[in-house]
Amino acid sequence: MKQSFTSLEYTSEDSFMETEYSYDGSEETGWKIFRNGKEHLELGKGYKLLQTILCGVCSTDLDRRFLPFPLPQITGHELIAMDPTTKKKYAVEINDTLEARGETPLDSFCSSGIPTHSPTRQVLGIDRLPGGFGKFILAPKNAMIDIESIPEDTAVMMEPFAAALQAVIASPPKEGSEVAVLGPRRLGSLLLAALVGYRQSSGKKFKITSLARHDHLLNLSKQLGADEAIDLRKLELSSLYKRFSIVYDTTSKPEGFELALKLAKDEVHIKSTNGLEVSGIKKMTELVVDELSIIPFSEESMKFHWENSNYQNDKIYISPSIHDSKLPFSGYKLSFQEAISIIHSKEFENRLPRFDLAIAGNLAEIDSCIRPMSNSEDSLVRPRGAILFRGDSNGNSLLEFLNSGGKIRSSRCGDFHLALKILKENSELAKKLPQLMITHEFSANELEKAFSIARDSNSVKVIVRH
C-alpha cells in the first residue's frame, strides 16, 4: 500500500514548511516513510495506516523546538483518526513501543509495567514518528482506542485528559483535603475536569480550587466544576501560603513553580515544563518526562512506589556527598560514572537497568540522578522512581520545601482506557468539555494561524480539522 500527501512540518525556527510525504508498506511487512522523495524513516511491522480527522494544539506543540528530538517533523499528538477501509474512528496513544506494536519479546521497561518509558520508543508527533497535523499517520496497532462511546469532539481531548488524570492518580487528594490547580488553561482546565471526574467516580470528598489571573479561565473553572476560583490579581498571595494540601502546577513557568512551593502544605505536582531551569534544577523537564519524584529522606520514603506498581526498592544509589554511615539499608555508594557502569553490568541483568531510588545531598546531585550523562537521555533512577533528598537547603526554596516535609511529584502520559472509563461514568462532564474548552478550529493548512491563536491567552483549546 502506498499513500502520498503534502503536510506542513514544524521547524527549529518555530515556523512551518510544506513537505511531500509518502508511506509505503503494510501492517504485516513494515513501512518506509519517504520525505520529498528520499527515504526518511523505516518502521517494522505492527503499524496501521489511519487518516487523521482532528488534532489538538497543546503546549508541547508550541514549545516543540525546545525538546531534544529531531526537527523538522510533522507534529501533533492529540488526535482522532479513521481507518480508511472500515471508517472506524480511534484515539491514538502516543507512545510507539514494542508492546504497542505487538512485538515480542518485550524489553525490560514493557515487562516492568512502564512501556511508555522504554528508551527504544518513538513518540507520535514528538519524536520521529509523523504526527496528527499530517493527513495520514502510522499508528501502532495496540495504541488504537475505539472512541465510538463518546463524542468525537470530546475524544480529540483524550490524550491531554488522560495526562491530566495521570496527575490525579499519581497524587490523589485525601478525604477532606483542599487541592488547587495553578494555571488552569489548556492542560490545567483538563486537570480540573479530571479532579471532578475522579471525585465523582471515587466517592471521595475534597475541595477543588482554581488559581488563575484571567476572567475567562476563572469562569471556565467554575463551569467545569471547581468549588472555588480565586483571582490571583485581587488578593495578597501570602494569604494563600500553605493553604492547599496539593498544588498541581500546570503553568510551565519557573515562577509558577516557585509560587506553588509557597502555596502547598504537603505536595507540589509539576505537570508542565518548557526546558528551563526551575528552582535550581536544570533537569526539571527530564524529571517530568521520567515521572520522577523528589521527596525528603526518611525510612518511610524508602518504601516509595507508585500505586499498583510491582517492584521492590532493592537497588538504591547513594550520591557522593552522602557521608552518613548509619543509613538503615545497604546501597551503592559510587561516583556517578561508576553508577552508570554498574547499571549496564551483569549485576543488573534480567531487571530494569536503573536504580529504584537515589539519595542526593544537593541540587547538582539531583540533576545527575536525573541525567548522569550529558550525551544521553538515560536516567540513573527508574521512571516513576524517586530521588530522596538528605542535605542542607542553603536558602534554596525547593530544598527548603523538601526539608519541611514537602514532596515534589510529576507525571506525563496517562492511560486512555482509564480516561475513557472516567468520561463514560461522567457523561455530563464528557459533554461539557468540548463545549467549554474548544474555543477555535482551523483547517490543517492554517497551522501557523492555529499556533498563533493557541499562544494567545484568550484561547483555551485550539483544534485542527483535516
Tab-separated table of C-alpha atoms in Angstrom:
chain	number	residue	atom	x	y	z
A	1	MET	CA	0.000	0.000	0.000
A	2	LYS	CA	1.252	3.467	-0.840
A	3	GLN	CA	-0.157	6.756	0.431
A	4	SER	CA	1.234	10.169	-0.546
A	5	PHE	CA	0.269	13.570	0.818
A	6	THR	CA	1.566	17.085	1.440
A	7	SER	CA	1.950	18.341	5.001
A	8	LEU	CA	3.244	21.299	6.986
A	9	GLU	CA	6.293	20.398	9.060
A	10	TYR	CA	7.327	22.277	12.185
A	11	THR	CA	10.929	23.557	12.184
A	12	SER	CA	13.504	24.549	14.790
A	13	GLU	CA	12.924	28.190	13.771
A	14	ASP	CA	9.352	27.965	15.140
A	15	SER	CA	7.924	28.067	11.617
A	16	PHE	CA	6.330	25.702	9.105
A	17	MET	CA	7.435	24.350	5.757
A	18	GLU	CA	5.411	22.413	3.191
A	19	THR	CA	6.798	18.934	2.581
A	20	GLU	CA	5.872	15.908	0.465
A	21	TYR	CA	5.425	12.641	2.351
A	22	SER	CA	4.803	9.085	1.224
A	23	TYR	CA	4.109	5.949	3.268
A	24	ASP	CA	4.847	2.657	1.528
A	25	GLY	CA	4.221	-0.772	3.085
A	26	SER	CA	1.693	-2.648	5.220
A	27	GLU	CA	0.936	-3.671	8.787
A	28	GLU	CA	2.268	-7.157	8.029
A	29	THR	CA	5.515	-6.244	6.243
A	30	GLY	CA	6.504	-2.890	7.758
A	31	TRP	CA	6.725	0.608	6.282
A	32	LYS	CA	9.096	3.025	4.639
A	33	ILE	CA	8.455	6.746	5.032
A	34	PHE	CA	9.684	8.994	2.246
A	35	ARG	CA	10.176	12.741	2.646
A	36	ASN	CA	10.494	14.846	-0.511
A	37	GLY	CA	11.215	11.644	-2.422
A	38	LYS	CA	14.029	10.422	-0.137
A	39	GLU	CA	13.764	7.633	2.406
A	40	HIS	CA	13.314	9.272	5.797
A	41	LEU	CA	12.329	6.546	8.277
A	42	GLU	CA	11.867	2.788	8.227
A	43	LEU	CA	9.335	1.115	10.512
A	44	GLY	CA	8.805	-2.559	11.220
A	45	LYS	CA	5.560	-4.487	11.476
A	46	GLY	CA	2.549	-3.589	13.582
A	47	TYR	CA	1.617	-0.132	12.265
A	48	LYS	CA	-1.778	0.639	10.741
A	49	LEU	CA	-2.405	3.443	8.246
A	50	LEU	CA	-5.039	5.855	9.568
A	51	GLN	CA	-6.481	9.058	8.150
A	52	THR	CA	-6.410	11.994	10.575
A	53	ILE	CA	-9.703	13.756	11.322
A	54	LEU	CA	-8.934	16.120	14.210
A	55	CYS	CA	-5.795	17.123	16.093
A	56	GLY	CA	-5.492	19.427	19.089
A	57	VAL	CA	-2.751	22.003	19.644
A	58	CYS	CA	-1.058	21.743	23.033
A	59	SER	CA	1.800	23.417	24.886
A	60	THR	CA	4.205	20.676	23.827
A	61	ASP	CA	3.497	21.544	20.197
A	62	LEU	CA	4.074	25.236	20.854
A	63	ASP	CA	7.389	24.561	22.640
A	64	ARG	CA	8.450	21.629	20.458
A	65	ARG	CA	11.689	23.356	19.388
A	66	PHE	CA	12.965	23.164	22.978
A	67	LEU	CA	12.694	19.375	23.189
A	68	PRO	CA	15.701	17.120	22.439
A	69	PHE	CA	14.180	15.433	19.365
A	70	PRO	CA	14.944	15.937	15.660
A	71	LEU	CA	13.251	18.666	13.622
A	72	PRO	CA	11.678	19.322	11.174
A	73	GLN	CA	8.793	16.972	11.843
A	74	ILE	CA	5.055	16.630	11.305
A	75	THR	CA	3.929	17.348	14.860
A	76	GLY	CA	0.593	16.873	16.630
A	77	HIS	CA	-0.292	14.099	19.065
A	78	GLU	CA	-3.800	14.845	20.385
A	79	LEU	CA	-5.681	13.228	17.569
A	80	ILE	CA	-8.644	11.325	16.265
A	81	ALA	CA	-8.061	9.236	13.159
A	82	MET	CA	-10.102	6.908	10.976
A	83	ASP	CA	-9.392	3.559	9.341
A	84	PRO	CA	-9.822	4.404	5.625
A	85	THR	CA	-11.269	0.941	4.970
A	86	THR	CA	-13.649	0.338	7.881
A	87	LYS	CA	-14.337	4.033	8.631
A	88	LYS	CA	-13.942	3.231	12.336
A	89	LYS	CA	-12.583	6.089	14.460
A	90	TYR	CA	-9.863	5.912	17.093
A	91	ALA	CA	-7.943	7.973	19.603
A	92	VAL	CA	-4.276	7.001	19.383
A	93	GLU	CA	-1.935	6.653	22.341
A	94	ILE	CA	1.269	8.485	21.520
A	95	ASN	CA	3.998	6.081	22.666
A	96	ASP	CA	5.255	3.710	19.985
A	97	THR	CA	6.700	0.762	21.914
A	98	LEU	CA	7.227	-2.968	21.464
A	99	GLU	CA	4.018	-3.534	23.418
A	100	ALA	CA	2.115	-1.004	21.302
A	101	ARG	CA	3.250	-2.723	18.083
A	102	GLY	CA	2.593	-6.220	19.430
A	103	GLU	CA	6.221	-7.317	19.178
A	104	THR	CA	7.861	-9.951	21.364
A	105	PRO	CA	9.918	-10.431	23.388
A	106	LEU	CA	9.181	-7.301	25.385
A	107	ASP	CA	12.031	-5.181	26.718
A	108	SER	CA	12.568	-4.738	30.465
A	109	PHE	CA	10.571	-1.485	30.535
A	110	CYS	CA	7.488	-3.062	28.942
A	111	SER	CA	7.752	-6.167	31.117
A	112	SER	CA	8.136	-3.946	34.223
A	113	GLY	CA	4.812	-2.261	33.514
A	114	ILE	CA	6.224	1.056	32.252
A	115	PRO	CA	6.166	0.649	28.443
A	116	THR	CA	5.744	4.410	27.943
A	117	HIS	CA	9.291	4.831	29.292
A	118	SER	CA	11.004	2.353	27.013
A	119	PRO	CA	14.192	4.002	25.677
A	120	THR	CA	13.538	2.420	22.267
A	121	ARG	CA	10.152	4.101	21.899
A	122	GLN	CA	9.238	6.705	19.354
A	123	VAL	CA	6.541	9.258	20.139
A	124	LEU	CA	3.784	10.194	17.733
A	125	GLY	CA	4.177	13.789	16.615
A	126	ILE	CA	7.050	14.424	19.048
A	127	ASP	CA	9.938	12.023	18.450
A	128	ARG	CA	10.402	10.917	14.810
A	129	LEU	CA	7.001	9.309	14.159
A	130	PRO	CA	4.960	11.750	11.980
A	131	GLY	CA	2.003	13.210	13.853
A	132	GLY	CA	-1.577	14.307	13.519
A	133	PHE	CA	-1.091	17.643	11.771
A	134	GLY	CA	-0.452	15.466	8.727
A	135	LYS	CA	-3.337	13.966	6.757
A	136	PHE	CA	-2.251	10.382	7.486
A	137	ILE	CA	-0.458	8.686	10.365
A	138	LEU	CA	1.046	5.262	11.012
A	139	ALA	CA	-0.394	4.114	14.341
A	140	PRO	CA	0.921	1.188	16.425
A	141	LYS	CA	-1.952	-1.295	16.271
A	142	ASN	CA	-2.318	-1.728	20.050
A	143	ALA	CA	-2.313	2.047	20.585
A	144	MET	CA	-5.633	2.497	18.789
A	145	ILE	CA	-8.519	3.117	21.218
A	146	ASP	CA	-12.096	2.777	19.955
A	147	ILE	CA	-13.976	6.029	20.690
A	148	GLU	CA	-17.481	5.154	19.498
A	149	SER	CA	-18.827	5.519	23.059
A	150	ILE	CA	-18.014	9.247	23.389
A	151	PRO	CA	-18.466	12.280	21.101
A	152	GLU	CA	-15.716	12.933	18.555
A	153	ASP	CA	-15.020	16.434	19.831
A	154	THR	CA	-14.594	15.031	23.349
A	155	ALA	CA	-12.361	12.223	22.103
A	156	VAL	CA	-9.919	14.676	20.497
A	157	MET	CA	-9.049	15.718	24.063
A	158	MET	CA	-8.482	12.121	25.202
A	159	GLU	CA	-4.678	12.388	25.241
A	160	PRO	CA	-4.454	15.546	27.390
A	161	PHE	CA	-7.356	14.402	29.592
A	162	ALA	CA	-5.566	11.095	30.209
A	163	ALA	CA	-2.365	13.021	31.004
A	164	ALA	CA	-4.300	15.243	33.416
A	165	LEU	CA	-5.897	12.213	35.049
A	166	GLN	CA	-2.426	10.682	35.476
A	167	ALA	CA	-1.551	13.556	37.810
A	168	VAL	CA	-4.621	12.786	39.927
A	169	ILE	CA	-3.789	9.076	40.025
A	170	ALA	CA	-0.150	9.783	40.973
A	171	SER	CA	-1.094	12.440	43.562
A	172	PRO	CA	-4.616	11.580	44.728
A	173	PRO	CA	-6.355	14.043	47.038
A	174	LYS	CA	-7.073	12.842	50.554
A	175	GLU	CA	-10.519	12.757	52.096
A	176	GLY	CA	-11.409	16.190	53.460
A	177	SER	CA	-8.429	17.975	51.895
A	178	GLU	CA	-8.282	21.035	49.646
A	179	VAL	CA	-6.278	20.893	46.434
A	180	ALA	CA	-5.549	23.599	43.878
A	181	VAL	CA	-4.791	23.778	40.173
A	182	LEU	CA	-2.420	26.615	39.352
A	183	GLY	CA	-2.674	27.925	35.785
A	184	PRO	CA	-5.932	26.319	34.551
A	185	ARG	CA	-5.769	26.923	30.806
A	186	ARG	CA	-5.386	24.013	28.380
A	187	LEU	CA	-3.944	21.213	30.483
A	188	GLY	CA	-4.876	22.880	33.760
A	189	SER	CA	-8.568	23.051	32.897
A	190	LEU	CA	-8.489	19.392	31.927
A	191	LEU	CA	-6.807	18.640	35.255
A	192	LEU	CA	-9.695	20.382	37.000
A	193	ALA	CA	-12.072	18.225	34.968
A	194	ALA	CA	-10.068	15.111	35.868
A	195	LEU	CA	-10.299	16.003	39.577
A	196	VAL	CA	-14.059	16.496	39.240
A	197	GLY	CA	-14.456	13.174	37.413
A	198	TYR	CA	-12.195	11.353	39.889
A	199	ARG	CA	-14.139	12.784	42.845
A	200	GLN	CA	-17.443	11.644	41.448
A	201	SER	CA	-16.209	8.179	40.422
A	202	SER	CA	-14.252	7.523	43.641
A	203	GLY	CA	-16.795	8.948	46.079
A	204	LYS	CA	-14.036	10.865	47.914
A	205	LYS	CA	-14.901	14.259	49.359
A	206	PHE	CA	-12.336	17.023	48.840
A	207	LYS	CA	-12.360	20.666	47.764
A	208	ILE	CA	-11.111	21.705	44.314
A	209	THR	CA	-9.819	25.274	43.907
A	210	SER	CA	-8.681	27.006	40.731
A	211	LEU	CA	-5.966	29.689	40.820
A	212	ALA	CA	-5.798	31.988	37.779
A	213	ARG	CA	-5.301	35.567	36.595
A	214	HIS	CA	-7.786	35.718	33.698
A	215	ASP	CA	-11.538	36.210	33.984
A	216	HIS	CA	-12.404	33.705	31.252
A	217	LEU	CA	-10.292	30.987	32.885
A	218	LEU	CA	-11.833	31.634	36.294
A	219	ASN	CA	-15.304	31.363	34.746
A	220	LEU	CA	-14.296	28.210	32.861
A	221	SER	CA	-13.013	26.646	36.088
A	222	LYS	CA	-16.355	27.151	37.818
A	223	GLN	CA	-18.266	25.782	34.841
A	224	LEU	CA	-16.045	22.677	34.824
A	225	GLY	CA	-16.876	22.012	38.462
A	226	ALA	CA	-14.250	23.763	40.622
A	227	ASP	CA	-15.644	24.587	44.069
A	228	GLU	CA	-13.795	27.903	44.180
A	229	ALA	CA	-11.972	30.018	41.598
A	230	ILE	CA	-9.530	32.528	43.082
A	231	ASP	CA	-8.367	35.548	41.115
A	232	LEU	CA	-4.678	35.903	41.976
A	233	ARG	CA	-4.754	39.542	40.848
A	234	LYS	CA	-7.136	40.561	43.618
A	235	LEU	CA	-5.542	39.399	46.849
A	236	GLU	CA	-2.277	39.213	48.718
A	237	LEU	CA	-0.653	35.953	47.642
A	238	SER	CA	0.695	35.483	51.143
A	239	SER	CA	-2.875	34.909	52.329
A	240	LEU	CA	-2.828	31.624	50.401
A	241	TYR	CA	0.533	30.361	51.646
A	242	LYS	CA	0.406	26.729	52.862
A	243	ARG	CA	-3.359	26.578	52.343
A	244	PHE	CA	-3.523	23.655	49.902
A	245	SER	CA	-2.605	20.059	50.572
A	246	ILE	CA	-1.585	19.557	46.927
A	247	VAL	CA	-0.917	22.180	44.280
A	248	TYR	CA	-0.941	20.897	40.709
A	249	ASP	CA	1.303	23.287	38.774
A	250	THR	CA	0.377	23.498	35.087
A	251	THR	CA	1.890	26.917	34.377
A	252	SER	CA	5.076	25.554	32.705
A	253	LYS	CA	6.864	28.599	34.136
A	254	PRO	CA	9.647	28.679	36.750
A	255	GLU	CA	7.845	31.470	38.615
A	256	GLY	CA	4.671	29.368	38.648
A	257	PHE	CA	6.522	26.515	40.318
A	258	GLU	CA	8.079	28.889	42.861
A	259	LEU	CA	4.580	30.122	43.737
A	260	ALA	CA	3.311	26.547	44.019
A	261	LEU	CA	6.042	25.813	46.604
A	262	LYS	CA	4.660	28.632	48.760
A	263	LEU	CA	1.012	27.635	48.380
A	264	ALA	CA	1.365	23.901	49.083
A	265	LYS	CA	1.423	22.314	52.538
A	266	ASP	CA	2.346	18.783	51.530
A	267	GLU	CA	2.985	18.358	47.840
A	268	VAL	CA	3.568	20.096	44.531
A	269	HIS	CA	2.735	18.081	41.441
A	270	ILE	CA	4.538	19.554	38.446
A	271	LYS	CA	2.727	18.753	35.234
A	272	SER	CA	4.200	21.006	32.598
A	273	THR	CA	7.674	22.448	31.909
A	274	ASN	CA	9.408	24.096	28.964
A	275	GLY	CA	13.041	23.045	29.229
A	276	LEU	CA	14.144	25.875	31.507
A	277	GLU	CA	15.938	25.637	34.850
A	278	VAL	CA	13.433	25.583	37.703
A	279	SER	CA	14.332	26.412	41.317
A	280	GLY	CA	17.963	25.462	40.704
A	281	ILE	CA	17.119	22.155	38.971
A	282	LYS	CA	18.454	22.169	35.418
A	283	LYS	CA	16.793	18.853	34.502
A	284	MET	CA	13.238	19.550	35.653
A	285	THR	CA	11.789	18.828	32.214
A	286	GLU	CA	13.554	15.461	32.182
A	287	LEU	CA	12.244	14.774	35.683
A	288	VAL	CA	8.695	15.213	34.359
A	289	VAL	CA	9.442	13.118	31.258
A	290	ASP	CA	10.550	10.264	33.550
A	291	GLU	CA	7.692	10.879	36.039
A	292	LEU	CA	10.203	11.049	38.881
A	293	SER	CA	9.587	12.346	42.379
A	294	ILE	CA	11.840	14.283	44.755
A	295	ILE	CA	10.983	13.590	48.387
A	296	PRO	CA	12.622	14.065	51.791
A	297	PHE	CA	14.821	11.239	53.008
A	298	SER	CA	13.240	9.047	55.708
A	299	GLU	CA	12.774	5.375	56.466
A	300	GLU	CA	9.184	5.729	55.234
A	301	SER	CA	10.430	7.262	51.985
A	302	MET	CA	12.433	4.101	51.357
A	303	LYS	CA	9.094	2.370	50.680
A	304	PHE	CA	8.162	4.837	47.935
A	305	HIS	CA	6.349	3.410	44.925
A	306	TRP	CA	3.539	4.270	42.569
A	307	GLU	CA	0.179	2.740	43.377
A	308	ASN	CA	-0.296	-0.686	41.722
A	309	SER	CA	3.419	-0.956	40.878
A	310	ASN	CA	5.020	-4.368	41.167
A	311	TYR	CA	8.644	-3.733	42.156
A	312	GLN	CA	10.710	-3.599	45.326
A	313	ASN	CA	13.244	-0.876	46.138
A	314	ASP	CA	16.216	-3.215	46.277
A	315	LYS	CA	18.691	-1.167	44.214
A	316	ILE	CA	19.455	2.132	45.960
A	317	TYR	CA	22.077	4.619	44.801
A	318	ILE	CA	23.871	6.841	47.324
A	319	SER	CA	25.384	10.033	45.905
A	320	PRO	CA	28.986	11.014	46.750
A	321	SER	CA	28.063	13.813	49.182
A	322	ILE	CA	26.126	11.476	51.494
A	323	HIS	CA	28.512	10.515	54.320
A	324	ASP	CA	26.133	9.084	56.930
A	325	SER	CA	27.429	5.635	57.857
A	326	LYS	CA	24.247	4.764	59.781
A	327	LEU	CA	21.816	4.602	56.868
A	328	PRO	CA	19.194	1.919	57.613
A	329	PHE	CA	19.926	-0.063	54.439
A	330	SER	CA	22.765	-1.179	52.221
A	331	GLY	CA	23.092	0.693	48.965
A	332	TYR	CA	25.530	1.535	46.194
A	333	LYS	CA	27.761	4.436	47.253
A	334	LEU	CA	29.540	5.218	43.998
A	335	SER	CA	30.616	8.065	41.778
A	336	PHE	CA	28.121	8.868	39.055
A	337	GLN	CA	30.427	7.389	36.439
A	338	GLU	CA	30.689	4.165	38.439
A	339	ALA	CA	26.914	4.116	38.834
A	340	ILE	CA	26.449	4.391	35.058
A	341	SER	CA	28.790	1.448	34.580
A	342	ILE	CA	27.133	-0.802	37.124
A	343	ILE	CA	23.582	-0.440	35.784
A	344	HIS	CA	24.906	-1.779	32.471
A	345	SER	CA	26.767	-4.656	34.141
A	346	LYS	CA	25.785	-8.277	34.828
A	347	GLU	CA	24.675	-7.235	38.306
A	348	PHE	CA	21.640	-5.520	36.730
A	349	GLU	CA	20.876	-8.270	34.211
A	350	ASN	CA	17.306	-9.590	33.981
A	351	ARG	CA	15.872	-6.456	35.563
A	352	LEU	CA	15.273	-2.823	34.735
A	353	PRO	CA	18.731	-1.252	34.197
A	354	ARG	CA	18.119	1.567	36.678
A	355	PHE	CA	18.293	2.174	40.402
A	356	ASP	CA	14.916	2.104	42.137
A	357	LEU	CA	15.776	5.037	44.396
A	358	ALA	CA	18.641	7.500	44.760
A	359	ILE	CA	19.746	9.628	47.693
A	360	ALA	CA	21.139	13.068	46.852
A	361	GLY	CA	22.635	15.791	49.011
A	362	ASN	CA	22.491	18.871	46.780
A	363	LEU	CA	20.964	20.316	43.600
A	364	ALA	CA	23.782	19.145	41.324
A	365	GLU	CA	23.390	15.574	42.556
A	366	ILE	CA	19.633	15.706	41.971
A	367	ASP	CA	20.331	16.758	38.368
A	368	SER	CA	22.902	13.976	37.978
A	369	CYS	CA	20.448	11.380	39.255
A	370	ILE	CA	18.003	12.545	36.572
A	371	ARG	CA	20.533	12.699	33.720
A	372	PRO	CA	24.021	11.484	34.702
A	373	MET	CA	25.418	11.783	31.167
A	374	SER	CA	25.282	14.942	29.075
A	375	ASN	CA	25.143	12.954	25.843
A	376	SER	CA	22.367	10.566	26.899
A	377	GLU	CA	18.689	10.759	27.839
A	378	ASP	CA	19.039	7.741	30.155
A	379	SER	CA	18.230	8.333	33.814
A	380	LEU	CA	20.062	6.833	36.783
A	381	VAL	CA	16.762	6.301	38.621
A	382	ARG	CA	13.984	4.173	37.194
A	383	PRO	CA	10.996	6.039	35.687
A	384	ARG	CA	8.373	6.552	38.408
A	385	GLY	CA	11.119	6.137	40.995
A	386	ALA	CA	12.235	8.754	43.473
A	387	ILE	CA	15.211	10.861	44.480
A	388	LEU	CA	15.427	11.235	48.259
A	389	PHE	CA	16.969	14.497	49.419
A	390	ARG	CA	19.202	14.487	52.521
A	391	GLY	CA	21.131	17.728	52.922
A	392	ASP	CA	21.089	21.435	53.698
A	393	SER	CA	18.740	23.724	51.804
A	394	ASN	CA	21.228	26.627	51.657
A	395	GLY	CA	18.401	29.077	51.033
A	396	ASN	CA	17.008	27.240	48.002
A	397	SER	CA	13.189	27.325	48.011
A	398	LEU	CA	12.752	23.825	46.590
A	399	LEU	CA	15.157	22.258	49.083
A	400	GLU	CA	13.544	24.217	51.930
A	401	PHE	CA	10.174	22.771	50.868
A	402	LEU	CA	11.631	19.264	50.958
A	403	ASN	CA	13.270	19.825	54.336
A	404	SER	CA	9.916	20.974	55.713
A	405	GLY	CA	8.435	17.614	54.693
A	406	GLY	CA	7.073	18.575	51.270
A	407	LYS	CA	7.162	16.341	48.200
A	408	ILE	CA	7.644	17.057	44.505
A	409	ARG	CA	5.761	14.665	42.236
A	410	SER	CA	5.444	14.631	38.449
A	411	SER	CA	3.588	12.738	35.752
A	412	ARG	CA	3.349	12.560	31.985
A	413	CYS	CA	1.195	10.382	29.721
A	414	GLY	CA	-1.918	8.709	31.030
A	415	ASP	CA	-3.985	5.581	30.483
A	416	PHE	CA	-6.507	6.110	27.679
A	417	HIS	CA	-8.648	3.198	28.887
A	418	LEU	CA	-8.940	4.719	32.373
A	419	ALA	CA	-9.654	8.149	30.892
A	420	LEU	CA	-12.382	6.656	28.712
A	421	LYS	CA	-13.875	4.929	31.773
A	422	ILE	CA	-13.980	8.191	33.770
A	423	LEU	CA	-15.577	10.055	30.845
A	424	LYS	CA	-18.212	7.343	30.363
A	425	GLU	CA	-19.020	7.377	34.094
A	426	ASN	CA	-19.342	11.179	33.985
A	427	SER	CA	-21.368	11.751	30.823
A	428	GLU	CA	-22.241	15.359	31.686
A	429	LEU	CA	-18.554	16.155	32.097
A	430	ALA	CA	-17.799	14.481	28.747
A	431	LYS	CA	-20.405	16.702	27.068
A	432	LYS	CA	-19.173	19.873	28.756
A	433	LEU	CA	-15.500	19.502	27.882
A	434	PRO	CA	-15.697	20.407	24.170
A	435	GLN	CA	-18.473	22.946	24.701
A	436	LEU	CA	-16.452	24.857	27.268
A	437	MET	CA	-12.894	24.292	26.138
A	438	ILE	CA	-12.714	24.273	22.333
A	439	THR	CA	-12.500	27.964	21.501
A	440	HIS	CA	-11.075	27.845	17.951
A	441	GLU	CA	-10.967	25.477	14.990
A	442	PHE	CA	-8.759	25.736	11.888
A	443	SER	CA	-8.095	23.709	8.776
A	444	ALA	CA	-4.837	21.774	8.502
A	445	ASN	CA	-3.352	24.284	6.056
A	446	GLU	CA	-3.774	27.055	8.655
A	447	LEU	CA	-1.315	25.673	11.202
A	448	GLU	CA	0.617	28.899	11.564
A	449	LYS	CA	-2.569	30.755	12.451
A	450	ALA	CA	-3.690	27.935	14.745
A	451	PHE	CA	-0.390	28.120	16.656
A	452	SER	CA	-0.590	31.899	16.872
A	453	ILE	CA	-4.105	31.769	18.341
A	454	ALA	CA	-3.125	28.916	20.695
A	455	ARG	CA	-0.400	31.164	22.143
A	456	ASP	CA	-2.934	33.910	22.829
A	457	SER	CA	-4.045	33.853	26.465
A	458	ASN	CA	-7.669	34.386	25.392
A	459	SER	CA	-7.847	30.974	23.727
A	460	VAL	CA	-8.218	27.682	25.555
A	461	LYS	CA	-8.260	24.693	23.222
A	462	VAL	CA	-7.444	25.059	19.538
A	463	ILE	CA	-8.103	22.138	17.218
A	464	VAL	CA	-7.183	21.467	13.602
A	465	ARG	CA	-9.518	19.625	11.248
A	466	HIS	CA	-8.469	17.738	8.100
